[in-house]
Amino acid sequence: MKELRSTAMTTRLHRLRATPALRDLVREHRLHPHHFIQPLFVTDDPSLAGEIPELPGVRRWLVEDVAAQVQRIAAVGVRGVLLFGVPQFKDASGSQAWAQDGPVCRAIRDLEPMSRDIAVIADVCLCQYTEHGHCGLLDESGRILNDQTLEVLGAASVAYAAAGASLVAPSGMMDGAVNAIRSALDDAAFEHVGILSYAVKHASALYAPFRGAARSAPVHGDRRTHQLDPANARQALREAELDFQEGADILMVKPALTNLDTLVRLRQRHPTAMLAAYEVSGEYIMLHSAAQRGLLDERSASLELLTAIKRAGADVIVTYRACQAAQWLAEDASC
Ligand code: PBG
Ligand code: ZN
């Protein structure tokens, strides 16, 4: 009789990798266009529309052109757009953020008829709209007035809901923002409008291209007094815990790649929560600029990173390549 061999000799993981068919068959995680959200910069200033030097491959859209573009995005299967206003006028309180004739409210009204096909999500923050470029109102010493800011965020959220947004997405990391926005929405009879919360948002150097695109860089100081120190994993869980309790419908982490550990932990701690990750401008640009120089293949590298974000636990991914990735996946799917 033949001697039994040790498992080290009988186990061959290569067997299930031998052919493309076997690899497809046993693949654990898959990307799908339905899970992508496309960020869009919307402006009412014609001189700002078009290619964005700080964020190559991405455009600012004139309000009048947004609906046509979102139609194209919906046509490739992407199910969400995240709107960032880039206003012609700024002031100390950021009033163009919630003005009904401001760029975002106008765009939302144009998109509302499409909102059954693609979720219209409004970013809620002040940094693009304030002259000082901070995410909240400031006192004389330049400190953020958290609680006064909450009132403005509530009012802006109600304005977006009234214009027809499906979700609002507070991104300023103000303490208590989800609670304040939930009450403001409910008081205005918008209890059906959900909150996608930027729950875990690092103070990150990877936002630099975005700040050029949104024209939202702070004129002085930085955002480290309110955004999360990237070195703190336990505080990330607390941030998410609070937003979950305050009634956030989706919890988002950002940047995505620096938060894969956070995603894994959040999925364990909140098995029923809907989780999102934002592949931010710096993450996008790293691959894009390397690919432009011929140093790597943007398609396969991007899909690999997006898959890793999914594998870590994200249900939904915000990515500047939403539209592009959806097309790449469609090519894969043809038979
Ligand atoms: C701030 C905000 C930021 C991003 C979106 N909204 C970060 C910041 O300026 O601190 C970054 C998104 C990206 O880099 O793609 N409200
Ligand atoms: Zn902001």
Short mmCIF file of C-alpha atoms and ligand atoms in Angstrom, two decimals:
data_model
loop_
_atom_site.label_atom_id
_atom_site.label_comp_id
_atom_site.label_asym_id
_atom_site.label_seq_id
_atom_site.Cartn_x
_atom_site.Cartn_y
_atom_site.Cartn_z
CA MET A 1 0.00 0.00 0.00
CA LYS A 2 1.16 3.48 -0.86
CA GLU A 3 2.15 5.66 2.01
CA LEU A 4 -0.12 8.68 2.76
CA ARG A 5 1.53 11.89 1.75
CA SER A 6 1.57 15.04 3.85
CA THR A 7 -0.95 17.78 2.94
CA ALA A 8 1.97 19.98 1.99
CA MET A 9 2.35 17.73 -1.02
CA THR A 10 -1.33 17.13 -1.91
CA THR A 11 -2.56 20.72 -1.62
CA ARG A 12 -1.94 22.58 -4.86
CA LEU A 13 -3.63 25.98 -4.92
CA HIS A 14 -2.49 26.42 -8.51
CA ARG A 15 -5.16 23.95 -9.68
CA LEU A 16 -7.94 26.54 -9.45
CA ARG A 17 -5.81 29.15 -11.20
CA ALA A 18 -4.95 27.10 -14.24
CA THR A 19 -7.35 28.67 -16.75
CA PRO A 20 -9.23 31.96 -17.13
CA ALA A 21 -12.47 30.01 -16.70
CA LEU A 22 -11.42 28.51 -13.39
CA ARG A 23 -10.16 31.86 -12.16
CA ASP A 24 -13.46 33.53 -13.06
CA LEU A 25 -15.36 30.69 -11.43
CA VAL A 26 -13.69 31.03 -8.05
CA ARG A 27 -13.29 34.82 -7.93
CA GLU A 28 -14.55 36.05 -4.56
CA HIS A 29 -15.05 39.75 -5.25
CA ARG A 30 -16.30 41.48 -8.36
CA LEU A 31 -16.62 45.07 -9.41
CA HIS A 32 -19.88 46.24 -10.90
CA PRO A 33 -20.72 49.67 -12.37
CA HIS A 34 -23.83 49.86 -10.19
CA HIS A 35 -21.58 50.26 -7.15
CA PHE A 36 -19.68 53.25 -8.50
CA ILE A 37 -20.35 56.90 -7.75
CA GLN A 38 -18.94 59.50 -10.15
CA PRO A 39 -17.89 62.82 -8.57
CA LEU A 40 -18.75 65.85 -10.73
CA PHE A 41 -17.57 69.44 -10.44
CA VAL A 42 -20.36 71.82 -11.35
CA THR A 43 -19.75 75.50 -12.00
CA ASP A 44 -21.79 78.58 -12.91
CA ASP A 45 -18.62 80.33 -14.12
CA PRO A 46 -18.02 79.72 -17.85
CA SER A 47 -14.34 80.62 -17.46
CA LEU A 48 -13.87 77.66 -15.10
CA ALA A 49 -15.57 75.02 -17.24
CA GLY A 50 -13.47 72.40 -19.03
CA GLU A 51 -10.27 70.47 -18.37
CA ILE A 52 -8.77 70.89 -14.90
CA PRO A 53 -4.98 71.40 -14.93
CA GLU A 54 -4.62 70.18 -11.32
CA LEU A 55 -6.69 67.05 -12.04
CA PRO A 56 -5.91 65.90 -15.59
CA GLY A 57 -8.59 63.79 -17.22
CA VAL A 58 -11.37 65.35 -15.13
CA ARG A 59 -13.52 68.34 -16.14
CA ARG A 60 -15.54 71.06 -14.52
CA TRP A 61 -19.02 71.10 -16.02
CA LEU A 62 -21.09 74.16 -16.67
CA VAL A 63 -24.48 73.80 -14.96
CA GLU A 64 -26.20 73.84 -18.34
CA ASP A 65 -24.18 70.83 -19.51
CA VAL A 66 -24.51 68.64 -16.42
CA ALA A 67 -27.71 66.84 -17.34
CA ALA A 68 -26.32 65.62 -20.67
CA GLN A 69 -23.16 64.37 -18.99
CA VAL A 70 -25.08 62.58 -16.24
CA GLN A 71 -27.20 60.91 -18.90
CA ARG A 72 -24.00 59.48 -20.40
CA ILE A 73 -22.79 58.36 -16.95
CA ALA A 74 -26.09 56.63 -16.23
CA ALA A 75 -25.99 54.94 -19.64
CA VAL A 76 -22.85 52.96 -18.74
CA GLY A 77 -24.51 51.67 -15.56
CA VAL A 78 -23.10 53.99 -12.91
CA ARG A 79 -25.80 54.57 -10.29
CA GLY A 80 -24.64 57.67 -8.46
CA VAL A 81 -23.18 61.14 -9.04
CA LEU A 82 -21.66 63.23 -6.27
CA LEU A 83 -21.95 66.94 -6.98
CA PHE A 84 -19.38 69.52 -5.91
CA GLY A 85 -20.23 73.14 -6.61
CA VAL A 86 -17.50 75.46 -7.88
CA PRO A 87 -19.19 78.85 -7.51
CA GLN A 88 -18.47 82.05 -9.38
CA PHE A 89 -18.85 84.06 -6.16
CA LYS A 90 -17.54 83.34 -2.66
CA ASP A 91 -18.27 85.13 0.63
CA ALA A 92 -17.49 84.79 4.35
CA SER A 93 -20.48 82.54 5.10
CA GLY A 94 -20.42 80.46 1.90
CA SER A 95 -23.93 81.46 0.91
CA GLN A 96 -23.65 80.09 -2.65
CA ALA A 97 -23.58 76.63 -1.08
CA TRP A 98 -27.29 76.71 -0.36
CA ALA A 99 -28.55 79.49 -2.64
CA GLN A 100 -31.40 78.16 -4.79
CA ASP A 101 -29.76 79.88 -7.79
CA GLY A 102 -26.30 78.59 -6.83
CA PRO A 103 -24.58 76.02 -9.06
CA VAL A 104 -25.46 72.92 -7.03
CA CYS A 105 -29.16 73.63 -6.49
CA ARG A 106 -29.53 74.49 -10.18
CA ALA A 107 -27.79 71.27 -11.23
CA ILE A 108 -29.86 69.14 -8.86
CA ARG A 109 -33.09 70.58 -10.24
CA ASP A 110 -31.92 69.71 -13.77
CA LEU A 111 -31.03 66.15 -12.67
CA GLU A 112 -34.09 65.44 -10.56
CA PRO A 113 -36.04 63.93 -13.49
CA MET A 114 -33.23 61.36 -13.85
CA SER A 115 -33.04 60.52 -10.17
CA ARG A 116 -34.80 57.17 -10.63
CA ASP A 117 -31.95 56.06 -12.90
CA ILE A 118 -29.02 57.63 -11.08
CA ALA A 119 -28.80 58.79 -7.47
CA VAL A 120 -28.16 62.51 -7.21
CA ILE A 121 -25.91 63.06 -4.21
CA ALA A 122 -25.01 66.54 -3.00
CA ASP A 123 -21.75 67.11 -1.17
CA VAL A 124 -22.43 69.32 1.84
CA CYS A 125 -19.53 71.54 2.88
CA LEU A 126 -18.52 75.18 2.84
CA CYS A 127 -14.88 75.15 1.69
CA GLN A 128 -15.58 75.82 -2.00
CA TYR A 129 -17.93 78.66 -1.09
CA THR A 130 -16.08 80.55 1.65
CA GLU A 131 -13.43 83.18 0.85
CA HIS A 132 -11.12 81.66 3.46
CA GLY A 133 -11.51 78.13 2.07
CA HIS A 134 -12.36 76.47 5.37
CA CYS A 135 -15.08 73.86 5.77
CA GLY A 136 -16.89 75.86 8.45
CA LEU A 137 -17.59 79.35 9.73
CA LEU A 138 -14.68 80.96 11.57
CA ASP A 139 -14.41 83.20 14.62
CA GLU A 140 -12.11 86.27 14.65
CA SER A 141 -9.14 84.14 15.65
CA GLY A 142 -9.68 81.81 12.68
CA ARG A 143 -11.04 78.93 14.74
CA ILE A 144 -13.88 76.87 13.32
CA LEU A 145 -17.26 77.56 14.91
CA ASN A 146 -18.51 73.97 14.90
CA ASP A 147 -22.03 74.44 16.17
CA GLN A 148 -22.81 77.55 14.13
CA THR A 149 -21.56 75.65 11.09
CA LEU A 150 -24.01 72.83 11.83
CA GLU A 151 -26.93 75.18 11.31
CA VAL A 152 -25.60 76.20 7.92
CA LEU A 153 -25.01 72.57 6.93
CA GLY A 154 -28.57 71.77 7.94
CA ALA A 155 -29.90 74.64 5.83
CA ALA A 156 -27.77 73.62 2.84
CA SER A 157 -28.97 70.02 3.13
CA VAL A 158 -32.58 71.15 3.16
CA ALA A 159 -31.91 73.30 0.08
CA TYR A 160 -30.45 70.28 -1.78
CA ALA A 161 -33.32 68.07 -0.67
CA ALA A 162 -35.81 70.70 -1.85
CA ALA A 163 -34.05 70.83 -5.21
CA GLY A 164 -34.46 67.04 -5.51
CA ALA A 165 -31.29 65.37 -4.18
CA SER A 166 -31.60 61.68 -3.23
CA LEU A 167 -28.79 61.85 -0.65
CA VAL A 168 -26.74 64.54 1.02
CA ALA A 169 -23.10 63.93 1.88
CA PRO A 170 -21.57 66.01 4.68
CA SER A 171 -17.80 66.11 4.10
CA GLY A 172 -16.53 68.71 6.55
CA MET A 173 -15.92 66.47 9.59
CA MET A 174 -17.87 68.80 11.89
CA ASP A 175 -18.80 67.11 15.18
CA GLY A 176 -22.51 66.28 15.25
CA ALA A 177 -23.09 66.97 11.54
CA VAL A 178 -25.13 63.85 10.84
CA ASN A 179 -27.42 64.49 13.80
CA ALA A 180 -27.90 68.16 12.87
CA ILE A 181 -28.58 67.38 9.21
CA ARG A 182 -30.97 64.53 10.07
CA SER A 183 -33.03 66.84 12.32
CA ALA A 184 -33.02 69.67 9.78
CA LEU A 185 -34.17 67.32 7.01
CA ASP A 186 -36.85 65.71 9.19
CA ASP A 187 -38.15 69.09 10.40
CA ALA A 188 -38.52 70.17 6.77
CA ALA A 189 -40.40 66.95 5.88
CA PHE A 190 -37.47 65.44 3.98
CA GLU A 191 -37.30 62.33 6.15
CA HIS A 192 -37.01 60.29 2.92
CA VAL A 193 -33.70 61.95 1.95
CA GLY A 194 -30.69 59.93 3.15
CA ILE A 195 -27.26 60.83 4.48
CA LEU A 196 -24.03 59.50 3.04
CA SER A 197 -21.59 60.54 5.74
CA TYR A 198 -17.88 61.10 5.24
CA ALA A 199 -17.50 59.42 8.62
CA VAL A 200 -13.78 58.67 8.55
CA LYS A 201 -11.90 61.35 6.71
CA HIS A 202 -8.17 61.68 7.17
CA ALA A 203 -6.28 64.95 7.07
CA SER A 204 -4.53 63.86 3.88
CA ALA A 205 -2.02 65.21 1.39
CA LEU A 206 -3.88 63.20 -1.24
CA TYR A 207 -6.61 65.85 -1.47
CA ALA A 208 -4.33 68.41 -3.14
CA PRO A 209 -5.56 67.88 -6.73
CA PHE A 210 -9.18 68.11 -5.55
CA ARG A 211 -8.55 71.45 -3.88
CA GLY A 212 -7.26 72.79 -7.18
CA ALA A 213 -10.27 71.39 -9.00
CA ALA A 214 -12.81 72.66 -6.48
CA ARG A 215 -10.84 75.84 -5.73
CA SER A 216 -11.28 74.99 -2.07
CA ALA A 217 -7.79 75.15 -0.56
CA PRO A 218 -7.72 77.01 2.76
CA VAL A 219 -6.16 80.47 2.35
CA HIS A 220 -4.41 80.06 5.73
CA GLY A 221 -3.90 77.15 8.10
CA ASP A 222 -4.97 73.58 7.40
CA ARG A 223 -7.77 71.15 8.28
CA ARG A 224 -5.99 69.15 10.97
CA THR A 225 -8.08 70.58 13.80
CA HIS A 226 -11.12 68.65 12.54
CA GLN A 227 -10.05 66.00 10.02
CA LEU A 228 -8.79 62.73 11.46
CA ASP A 229 -5.10 62.11 12.09
CA PRO A 230 -4.23 59.26 9.66
CA ALA A 231 -2.24 57.62 12.45
CA ASN A 232 -5.37 56.98 14.57
CA ALA A 233 -7.21 53.73 13.98
CA ARG A 234 -9.35 53.66 17.13
CA GLN A 235 -10.59 57.21 16.56
CA ALA A 236 -11.63 56.18 13.09
CA LEU A 237 -13.94 53.60 14.67
CA ARG A 238 -15.34 56.21 17.06
CA GLU A 239 -16.05 58.63 14.23
CA ALA A 240 -17.91 55.91 12.38
CA GLU A 241 -19.73 54.72 15.51
CA LEU A 242 -21.07 58.21 16.20
CA ASP A 243 -22.26 58.76 12.64
CA PHE A 244 -23.91 55.34 12.68
CA GLN A 245 -25.75 56.22 15.89
CA GLU A 246 -26.68 59.66 14.57
CA GLY A 247 -28.47 57.99 11.69
CA ALA A 248 -26.11 58.02 8.73
CA ASP A 249 -27.49 55.76 5.98
CA ILE A 250 -24.06 55.08 4.45
CA LEU A 251 -20.70 55.40 6.23
CA MET A 252 -17.81 56.46 4.05
CA VAL A 253 -14.06 56.31 4.58
CA LYS A 254 -11.48 58.38 2.71
CA PRO A 255 -8.91 58.13 1.27
CA ALA A 256 -9.71 54.56 0.31
CA LEU A 257 -6.29 52.94 0.16
CA THR A 258 -5.11 54.42 3.46
CA ASN A 259 -8.30 53.10 5.08
CA LEU A 260 -8.46 49.48 4.00
CA ASP A 261 -7.87 48.48 7.63
CA THR A 262 -10.71 50.78 8.70
CA LEU A 263 -13.04 49.13 6.19
CA VAL A 264 -12.22 45.66 7.48
CA ARG A 265 -12.86 46.73 11.07
CA LEU A 266 -16.06 48.58 10.24
CA ARG A 267 -17.41 45.56 8.40
CA GLN A 268 -16.73 43.41 11.49
CA ARG A 269 -18.17 45.91 13.98
CA HIS A 270 -21.19 46.95 11.93
CA PRO A 271 -22.10 43.90 9.85
CA THR A 272 -25.38 45.49 8.78
CA ALA A 273 -24.01 48.93 7.84
CA MET A 274 -23.71 50.14 4.27
CA LEU A 275 -20.08 51.14 3.71
CA ALA A 276 -18.52 53.35 1.08
CA ALA A 277 -14.96 54.35 0.23
CA TYR A 278 -13.77 57.40 -1.68
CA GLU A 279 -10.81 56.86 -4.00
CA VAL A 280 -9.64 60.48 -3.73
CA SER A 281 -8.02 62.77 -6.25
CA GLY A 282 -4.46 61.94 -5.17
CA GLU A 283 -5.13 58.22 -5.51
CA TYR A 284 -6.59 58.78 -8.96
CA ILE A 285 -3.71 60.97 -10.10
CA MET A 286 -0.97 58.60 -8.94
CA LEU A 287 -2.04 55.92 -11.38
CA HIS A 288 -3.13 58.35 -14.07
CA SER A 289 0.17 60.21 -14.20
CA ALA A 290 2.22 57.02 -14.03
CA ALA A 291 0.17 55.59 -16.89
CA GLN A 292 0.55 58.78 -18.93
CA ARG A 293 4.29 58.30 -18.69
CA GLY A 294 3.95 54.71 -19.85
CA LEU A 295 5.08 53.33 -16.51
CA LEU A 296 2.05 51.13 -15.87
CA ASP A 297 -1.25 50.11 -17.40
CA GLU A 298 -4.02 52.33 -16.05
CA ARG A 299 -6.84 49.91 -16.76
CA SER A 300 -5.46 46.88 -14.96
CA ALA A 301 -3.87 48.88 -12.15
CA SER A 302 -7.10 50.82 -11.51
CA LEU A 303 -9.30 47.74 -11.53
CA GLU A 304 -6.87 46.01 -9.17
CA LEU A 305 -7.04 48.86 -6.64
CA LEU A 306 -10.81 49.17 -6.91
CA THR A 307 -11.11 45.43 -6.32
CA ALA A 308 -8.94 45.69 -3.21
CA ILE A 309 -11.23 48.43 -1.88
CA LYS A 310 -14.23 46.18 -2.47
CA ARG A 311 -12.48 43.19 -0.91
CA ALA A 312 -11.71 45.21 2.22
CA GLY A 313 -15.44 45.76 2.71
CA ALA A 314 -16.71 48.73 0.69
CA ASP A 315 -20.18 48.26 -0.79
CA VAL A 316 -19.95 51.46 -2.80
CA ILE A 317 -16.94 53.27 -4.26
CA VAL A 318 -16.67 56.94 -5.16
CA THR A 319 -14.05 57.21 -7.90
CA TYR A 320 -13.08 59.71 -10.58
CA ARG A 321 -12.87 56.70 -12.89
CA ALA A 322 -16.45 55.54 -12.29
CA CYS A 323 -17.47 56.10 -15.90
CA GLN A 324 -14.21 54.79 -17.33
CA ALA A 325 -14.16 51.71 -15.09
CA ALA A 326 -17.76 50.93 -15.98
CA GLN A 327 -16.75 50.86 -19.64
CA TRP A 328 -13.72 48.69 -18.91
CA LEU A 329 -15.97 46.23 -17.07
CA ALA A 330 -18.48 46.20 -19.89
CA GLU A 331 -15.71 45.15 -22.28
CA ASP A 332 -14.90 42.32 -19.90
CA ALA A 333 -18.52 41.30 -19.81
CA SER A 334 -19.10 41.01 -23.55
CA CYS A 335 -19.74 37.47 -24.78
C1 PBG B 1 -13.64 68.83 1.88
C2 PBG B 1 -13.42 67.82 0.81
C3 PBG B 1 -12.21 67.19 0.54
C4 PBG B 1 -12.40 66.36 -0.54
C5 PBG B 1 -13.75 66.45 -0.88
N1 PBG B 1 -14.36 67.36 -0.05
C6 PBG B 1 -10.93 67.23 1.28
C7 PBG B 1 -10.36 68.50 1.71
O1 PBG B 1 -10.29 69.48 0.96
O2 PBG B 1 -9.90 68.54 2.85
C8 PBG B 1 -11.32 65.55 -1.17
C9 PBG B 1 -11.70 64.71 -2.33
C10 PBG B 1 -10.58 64.31 -3.21
O3 PBG B 1 -9.37 64.55 -2.93
O4 PBG B 1 -10.88 63.72 -4.25
N2 PBG B 1 -14.94 69.19 2.08
ZN ZN B 2 -14.90 71.24 3.06
#
